[in-house]
Short mmCIF file of C-alpha atoms and ligand atoms in Angstrom, two decimals:
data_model
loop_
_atom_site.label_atom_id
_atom_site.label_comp_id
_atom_site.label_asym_id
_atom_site.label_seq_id
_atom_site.Cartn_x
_atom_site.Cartn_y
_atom_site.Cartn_z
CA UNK A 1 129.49 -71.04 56.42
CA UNK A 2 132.05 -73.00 54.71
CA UNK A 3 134.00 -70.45 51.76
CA UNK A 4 133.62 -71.34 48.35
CA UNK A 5 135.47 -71.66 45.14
CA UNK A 6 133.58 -68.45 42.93
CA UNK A 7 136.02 -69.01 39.84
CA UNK A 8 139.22 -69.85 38.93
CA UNK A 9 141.81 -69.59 36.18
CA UNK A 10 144.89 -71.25 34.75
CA UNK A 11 147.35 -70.22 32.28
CA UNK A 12 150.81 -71.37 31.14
CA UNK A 13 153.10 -69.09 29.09
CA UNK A 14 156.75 -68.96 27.76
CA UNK A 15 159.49 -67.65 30.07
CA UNK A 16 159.90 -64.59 28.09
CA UNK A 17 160.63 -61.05 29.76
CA UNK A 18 157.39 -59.46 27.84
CA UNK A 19 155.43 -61.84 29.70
CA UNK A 20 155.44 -60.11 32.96
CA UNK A 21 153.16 -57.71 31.58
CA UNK A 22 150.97 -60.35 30.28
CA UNK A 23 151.12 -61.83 33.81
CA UNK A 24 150.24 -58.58 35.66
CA UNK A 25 146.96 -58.13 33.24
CA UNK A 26 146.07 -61.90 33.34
CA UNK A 27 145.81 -60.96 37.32
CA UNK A 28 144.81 -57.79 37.08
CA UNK A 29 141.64 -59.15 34.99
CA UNK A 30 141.01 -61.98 37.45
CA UNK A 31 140.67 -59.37 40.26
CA UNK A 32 138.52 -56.40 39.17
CA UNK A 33 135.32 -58.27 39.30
CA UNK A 34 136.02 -58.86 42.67
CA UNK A 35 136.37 -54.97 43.19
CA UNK A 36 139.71 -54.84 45.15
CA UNK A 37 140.87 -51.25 45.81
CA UNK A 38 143.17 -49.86 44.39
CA UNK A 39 146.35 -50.14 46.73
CA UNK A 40 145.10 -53.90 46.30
CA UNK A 41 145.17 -54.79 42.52
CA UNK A 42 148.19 -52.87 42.61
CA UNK A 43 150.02 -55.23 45.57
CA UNK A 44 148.90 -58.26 43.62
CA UNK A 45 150.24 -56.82 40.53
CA UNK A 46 153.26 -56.50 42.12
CA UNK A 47 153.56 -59.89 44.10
CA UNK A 48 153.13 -61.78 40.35
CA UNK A 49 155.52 -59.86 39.06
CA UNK A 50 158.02 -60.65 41.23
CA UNK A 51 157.51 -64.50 41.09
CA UNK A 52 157.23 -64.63 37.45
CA UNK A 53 160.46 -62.46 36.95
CA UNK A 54 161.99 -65.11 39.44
CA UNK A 55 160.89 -67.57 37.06
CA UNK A 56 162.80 -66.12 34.21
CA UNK A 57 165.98 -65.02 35.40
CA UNK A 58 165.96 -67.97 38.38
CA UNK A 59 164.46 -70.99 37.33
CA UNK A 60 165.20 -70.89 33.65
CA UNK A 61 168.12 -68.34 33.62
CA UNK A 62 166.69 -66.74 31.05
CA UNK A 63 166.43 -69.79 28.54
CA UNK A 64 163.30 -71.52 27.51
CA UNK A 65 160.82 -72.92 29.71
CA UNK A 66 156.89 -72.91 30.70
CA UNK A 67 155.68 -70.81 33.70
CA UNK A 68 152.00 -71.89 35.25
CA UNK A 69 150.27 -69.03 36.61
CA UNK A 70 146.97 -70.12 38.60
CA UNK A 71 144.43 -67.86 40.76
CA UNK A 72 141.30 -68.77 42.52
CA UNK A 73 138.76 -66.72 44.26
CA UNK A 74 136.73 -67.92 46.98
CA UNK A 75 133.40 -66.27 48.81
CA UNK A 76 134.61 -64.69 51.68
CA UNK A 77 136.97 -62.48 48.92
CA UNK A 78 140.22 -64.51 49.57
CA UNK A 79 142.33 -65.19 46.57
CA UNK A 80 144.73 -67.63 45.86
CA UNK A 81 148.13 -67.09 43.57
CA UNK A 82 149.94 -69.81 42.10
CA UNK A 83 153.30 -69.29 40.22
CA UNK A 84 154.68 -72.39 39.27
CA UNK A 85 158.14 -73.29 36.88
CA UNK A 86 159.93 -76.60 35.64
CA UNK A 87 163.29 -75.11 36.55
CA UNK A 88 166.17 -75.28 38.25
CA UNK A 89 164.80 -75.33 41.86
CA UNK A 90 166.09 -73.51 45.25
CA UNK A 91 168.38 -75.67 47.46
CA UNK A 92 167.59 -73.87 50.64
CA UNK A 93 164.41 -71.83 50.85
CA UNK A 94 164.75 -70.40 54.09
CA UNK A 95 167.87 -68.37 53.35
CA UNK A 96 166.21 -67.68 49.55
CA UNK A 97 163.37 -66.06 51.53
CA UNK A 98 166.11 -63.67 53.31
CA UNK A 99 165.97 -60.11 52.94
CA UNK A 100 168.90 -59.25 50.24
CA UNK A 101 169.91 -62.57 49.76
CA UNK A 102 170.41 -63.10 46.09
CA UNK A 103 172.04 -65.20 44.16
CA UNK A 104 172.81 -62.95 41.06
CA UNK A 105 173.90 -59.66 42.86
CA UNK A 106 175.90 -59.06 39.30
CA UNK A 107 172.92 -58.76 37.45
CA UNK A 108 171.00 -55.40 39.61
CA UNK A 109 169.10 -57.77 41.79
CA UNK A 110 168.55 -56.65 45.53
CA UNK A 111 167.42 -59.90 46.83
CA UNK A 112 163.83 -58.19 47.69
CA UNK A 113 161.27 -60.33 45.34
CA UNK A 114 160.37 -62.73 48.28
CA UNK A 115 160.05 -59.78 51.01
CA UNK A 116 157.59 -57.92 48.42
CA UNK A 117 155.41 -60.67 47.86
CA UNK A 118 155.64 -61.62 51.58
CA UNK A 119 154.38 -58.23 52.56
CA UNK A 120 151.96 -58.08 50.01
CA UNK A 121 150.22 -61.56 50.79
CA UNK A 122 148.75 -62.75 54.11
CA UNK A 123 150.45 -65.99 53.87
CA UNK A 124 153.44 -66.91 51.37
CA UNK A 125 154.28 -70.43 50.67
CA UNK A 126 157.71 -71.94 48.32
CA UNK A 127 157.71 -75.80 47.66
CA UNK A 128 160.67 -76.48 46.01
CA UNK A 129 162.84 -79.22 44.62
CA UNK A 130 166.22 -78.96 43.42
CA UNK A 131 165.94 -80.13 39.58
CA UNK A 132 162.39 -80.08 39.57
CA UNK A 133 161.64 -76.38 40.04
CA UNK A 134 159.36 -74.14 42.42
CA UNK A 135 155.97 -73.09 42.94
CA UNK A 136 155.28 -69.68 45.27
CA UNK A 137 151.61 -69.64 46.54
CA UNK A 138 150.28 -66.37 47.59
CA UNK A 139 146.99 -65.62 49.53
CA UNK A 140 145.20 -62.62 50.38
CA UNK A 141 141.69 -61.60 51.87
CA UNK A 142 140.75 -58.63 50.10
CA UNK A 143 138.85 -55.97 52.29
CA UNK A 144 134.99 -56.18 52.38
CA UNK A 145 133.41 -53.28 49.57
CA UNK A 146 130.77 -51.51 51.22
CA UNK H 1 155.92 -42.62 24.77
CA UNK H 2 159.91 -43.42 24.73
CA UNK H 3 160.67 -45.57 28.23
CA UNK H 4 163.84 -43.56 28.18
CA UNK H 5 164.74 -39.80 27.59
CA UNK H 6 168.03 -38.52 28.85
CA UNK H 7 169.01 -34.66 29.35
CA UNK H 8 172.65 -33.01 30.65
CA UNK H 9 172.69 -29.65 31.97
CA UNK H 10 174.75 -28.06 34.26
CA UNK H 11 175.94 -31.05 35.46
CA UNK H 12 173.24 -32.71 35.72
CA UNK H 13 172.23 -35.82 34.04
CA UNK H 14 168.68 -36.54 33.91
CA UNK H 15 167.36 -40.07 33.37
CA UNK H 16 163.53 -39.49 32.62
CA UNK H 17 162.10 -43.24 32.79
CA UNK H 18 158.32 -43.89 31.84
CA UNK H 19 156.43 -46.98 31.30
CA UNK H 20 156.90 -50.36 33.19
CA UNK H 21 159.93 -50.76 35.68
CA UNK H 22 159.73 -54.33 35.74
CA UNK H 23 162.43 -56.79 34.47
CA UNK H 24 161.60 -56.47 31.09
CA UNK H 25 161.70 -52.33 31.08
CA UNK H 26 164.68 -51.98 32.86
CA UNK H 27 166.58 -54.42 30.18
CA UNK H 28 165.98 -51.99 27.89
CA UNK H 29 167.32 -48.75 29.59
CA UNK H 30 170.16 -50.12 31.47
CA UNK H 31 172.55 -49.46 28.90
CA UNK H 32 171.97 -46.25 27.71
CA UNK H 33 171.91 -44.57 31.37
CA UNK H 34 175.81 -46.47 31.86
CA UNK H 35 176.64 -45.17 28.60
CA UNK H 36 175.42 -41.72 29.03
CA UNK H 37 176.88 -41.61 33.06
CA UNK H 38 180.00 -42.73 31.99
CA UNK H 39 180.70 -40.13 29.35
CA UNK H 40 179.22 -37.38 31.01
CA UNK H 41 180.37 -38.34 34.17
CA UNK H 42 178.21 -35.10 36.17
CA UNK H 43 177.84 -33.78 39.44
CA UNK H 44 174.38 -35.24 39.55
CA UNK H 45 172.73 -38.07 38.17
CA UNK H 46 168.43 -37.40 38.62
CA UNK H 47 166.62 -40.13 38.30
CA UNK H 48 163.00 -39.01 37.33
CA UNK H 49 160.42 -41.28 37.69
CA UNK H 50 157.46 -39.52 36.87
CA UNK H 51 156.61 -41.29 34.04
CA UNK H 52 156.97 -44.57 35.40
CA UNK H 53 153.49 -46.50 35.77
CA UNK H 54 154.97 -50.00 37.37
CA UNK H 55 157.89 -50.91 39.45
CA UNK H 56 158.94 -53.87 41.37
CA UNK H 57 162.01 -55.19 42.55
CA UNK H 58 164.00 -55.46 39.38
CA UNK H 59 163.22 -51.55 39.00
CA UNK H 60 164.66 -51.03 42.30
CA UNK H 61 167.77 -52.68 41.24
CA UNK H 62 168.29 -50.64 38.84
CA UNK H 63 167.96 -47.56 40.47
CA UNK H 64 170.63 -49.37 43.26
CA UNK H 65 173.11 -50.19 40.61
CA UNK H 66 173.29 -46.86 39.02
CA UNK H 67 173.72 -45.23 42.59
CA UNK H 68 176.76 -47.74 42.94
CA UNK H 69 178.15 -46.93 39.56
CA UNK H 70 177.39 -43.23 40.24
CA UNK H 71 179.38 -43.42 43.59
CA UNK H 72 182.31 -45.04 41.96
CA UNK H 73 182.33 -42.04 39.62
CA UNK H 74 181.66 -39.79 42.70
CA UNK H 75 178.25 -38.55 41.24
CA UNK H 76 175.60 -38.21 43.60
CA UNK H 77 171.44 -39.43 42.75
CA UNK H 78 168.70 -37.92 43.39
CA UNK H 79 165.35 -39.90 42.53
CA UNK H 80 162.47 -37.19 41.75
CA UNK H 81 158.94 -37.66 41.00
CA UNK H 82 158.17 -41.05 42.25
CA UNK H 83 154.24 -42.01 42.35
CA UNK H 84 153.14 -42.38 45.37
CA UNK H 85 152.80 -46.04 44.57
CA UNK H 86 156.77 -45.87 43.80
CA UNK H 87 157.63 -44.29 46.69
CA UNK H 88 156.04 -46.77 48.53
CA UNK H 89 158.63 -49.37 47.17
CA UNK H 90 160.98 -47.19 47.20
CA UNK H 91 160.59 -46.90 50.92
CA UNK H 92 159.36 -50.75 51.68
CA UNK H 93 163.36 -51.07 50.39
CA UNK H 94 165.04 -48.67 52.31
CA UNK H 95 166.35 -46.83 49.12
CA UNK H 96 165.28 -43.53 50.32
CA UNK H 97 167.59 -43.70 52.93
CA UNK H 98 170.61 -43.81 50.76
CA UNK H 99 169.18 -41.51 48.20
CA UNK H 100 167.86 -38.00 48.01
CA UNK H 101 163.77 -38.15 46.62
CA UNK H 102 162.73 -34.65 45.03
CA UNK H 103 159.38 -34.02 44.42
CA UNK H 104 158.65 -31.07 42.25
CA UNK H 105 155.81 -29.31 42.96
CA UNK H 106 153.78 -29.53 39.25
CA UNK H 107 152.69 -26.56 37.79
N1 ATP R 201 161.57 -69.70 40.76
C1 ATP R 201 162.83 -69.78 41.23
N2 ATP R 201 163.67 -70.77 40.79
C2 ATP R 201 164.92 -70.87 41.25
N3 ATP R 201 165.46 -70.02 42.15
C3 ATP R 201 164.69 -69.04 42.64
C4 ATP R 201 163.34 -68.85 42.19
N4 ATP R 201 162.81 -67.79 42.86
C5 ATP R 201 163.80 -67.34 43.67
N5 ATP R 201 164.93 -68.08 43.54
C6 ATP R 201 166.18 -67.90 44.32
O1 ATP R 201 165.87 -67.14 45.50
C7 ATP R 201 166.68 -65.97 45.55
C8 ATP R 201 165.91 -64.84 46.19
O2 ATP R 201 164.82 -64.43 45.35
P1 ATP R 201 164.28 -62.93 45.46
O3 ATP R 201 163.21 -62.75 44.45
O4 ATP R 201 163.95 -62.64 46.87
O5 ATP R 201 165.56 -62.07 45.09
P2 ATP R 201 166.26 -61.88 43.66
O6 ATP R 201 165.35 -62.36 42.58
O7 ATP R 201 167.61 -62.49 43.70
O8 ATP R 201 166.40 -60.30 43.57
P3 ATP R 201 165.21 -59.26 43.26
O9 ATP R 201 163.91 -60.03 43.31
O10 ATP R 201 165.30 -58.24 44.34
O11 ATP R 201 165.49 -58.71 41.93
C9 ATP R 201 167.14 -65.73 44.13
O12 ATP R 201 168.35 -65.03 44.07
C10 ATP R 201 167.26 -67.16 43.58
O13 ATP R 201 168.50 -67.73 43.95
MG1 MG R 202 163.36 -61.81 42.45
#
């Protein structure tokens, strides 16, 4: 049986800092009717985070700017993740993907967003363009409920 | 709930975070742990983490650049209490290699 789209959800907020929150419950509410377990919701929760803090202190360097935050769930319990920003862009994703490579090591960052959210999807994807600005898609099957 | 309460005794400076570790948070907390490390400058600098209900990559950095600014002073951290959803970060990032993690048995 081919999957199916069960419901979807977009959202675009400012890049402000308290937004992360509001991006972890705008998730967090798009997955409980889907029952995920715990360890789950809370990977998810994570993974956002991570892209939409890139957002902020990446893509708009902590100035003004629109982040697009998308999800869709599909019948055989996969969900989809969309981040999406208007900002600077990433010149070279394969060495942004890197373990601890970071380009603001001044500012406490480890260089470990894109590892989390790699090992808290099944399949991470970053289209980027220089000027244009980034979008991170995240996918994950959550576990069949009994 | 305050996100930051900080303690000295004996030498020990204790950093109690609680709340949301996330970009955000940790903006807020930064300062006061520097300012507080830097005049005490103690033996110890415990990092507890029992209050904290989200952490991601920006709360690890934090916890990394105090333990570099704590070395410098030749204070040694100790991160107690993590969740076990924290430790699991904590541990994804190879930060509890470097580190000491307590975990206090709770009465
Ligand atoms: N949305 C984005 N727009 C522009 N650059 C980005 C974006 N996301 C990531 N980057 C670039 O990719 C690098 C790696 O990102 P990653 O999230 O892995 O680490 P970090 O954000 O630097 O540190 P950490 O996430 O550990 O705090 C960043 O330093 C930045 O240069
Ligand atoms: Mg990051």
């Amino acid at each position: 049986m081919k999957k199916q789209q069960i419901n979807h959800v977009t959202c675009r907020f400012a890049s402000k800092s308290q937004n992360e929150a509001l991006a972890r419950s705008i998730i967090t509410g798009f997955l409980l009717p889907l029952d995920p377990d715990a360890e789950e919701l809370a990977d998810m929760r994570c993974a956002v985070s991570e892209a939409v803090t890139n957002c902020i202190v990446h893509a708009y360097r902590n100035g003004d700017g629109i982040i697009t935050l998308g999800a869709k769930a599909y019948s055989d319990r996969s969900v989809k993740i969309v981040i999406s920003d208007n900002g600077c862009g990433i010149a070279d994703v394969e060495q942004a993907r890197k373990p601890l490579f970071t380009t603001l090591p001044g500012e406490d960052r480890c260089g470990m967003g894109f590892s989390i959210m790699e090992s808290f999807s099944d399949k991470l994807t970053v289209i980027s363009h220089v000027g244009r600005g980034t979008k991170v898609t995240l996918t994950r099957r959550l576990n069949d409920r009994t | 709930m305050d996100a930051l309460k900080i303690t000295l005794s004996e030498g020990v400076l204790t950093a109690k975070l609680s709340g949301d570790m996330d970009h955000h948070g940790v903006s807020e907390v930064r300062e006061t742990i520097d300012e507080n490390l830097y005049r005490a400058m103690p033996t110890v600098l415990n990092l507890d983490l029992s209050g904290v209900e989200f952490i991601d990559s920006s709360g690890l950095g934090l916890i990394l650049g105090r333990y570099e600014k704590a070395r410098e002073l030749g204070t040694q951290v100790v991160i107690s209490n993590p969740s076990k959803r924290t430790k699991k970060l904590i541990t994804m990032t190879g930060i509890d290699k470097m580190m000491t993690i307590k975990e206090e048995v709770k009465k």
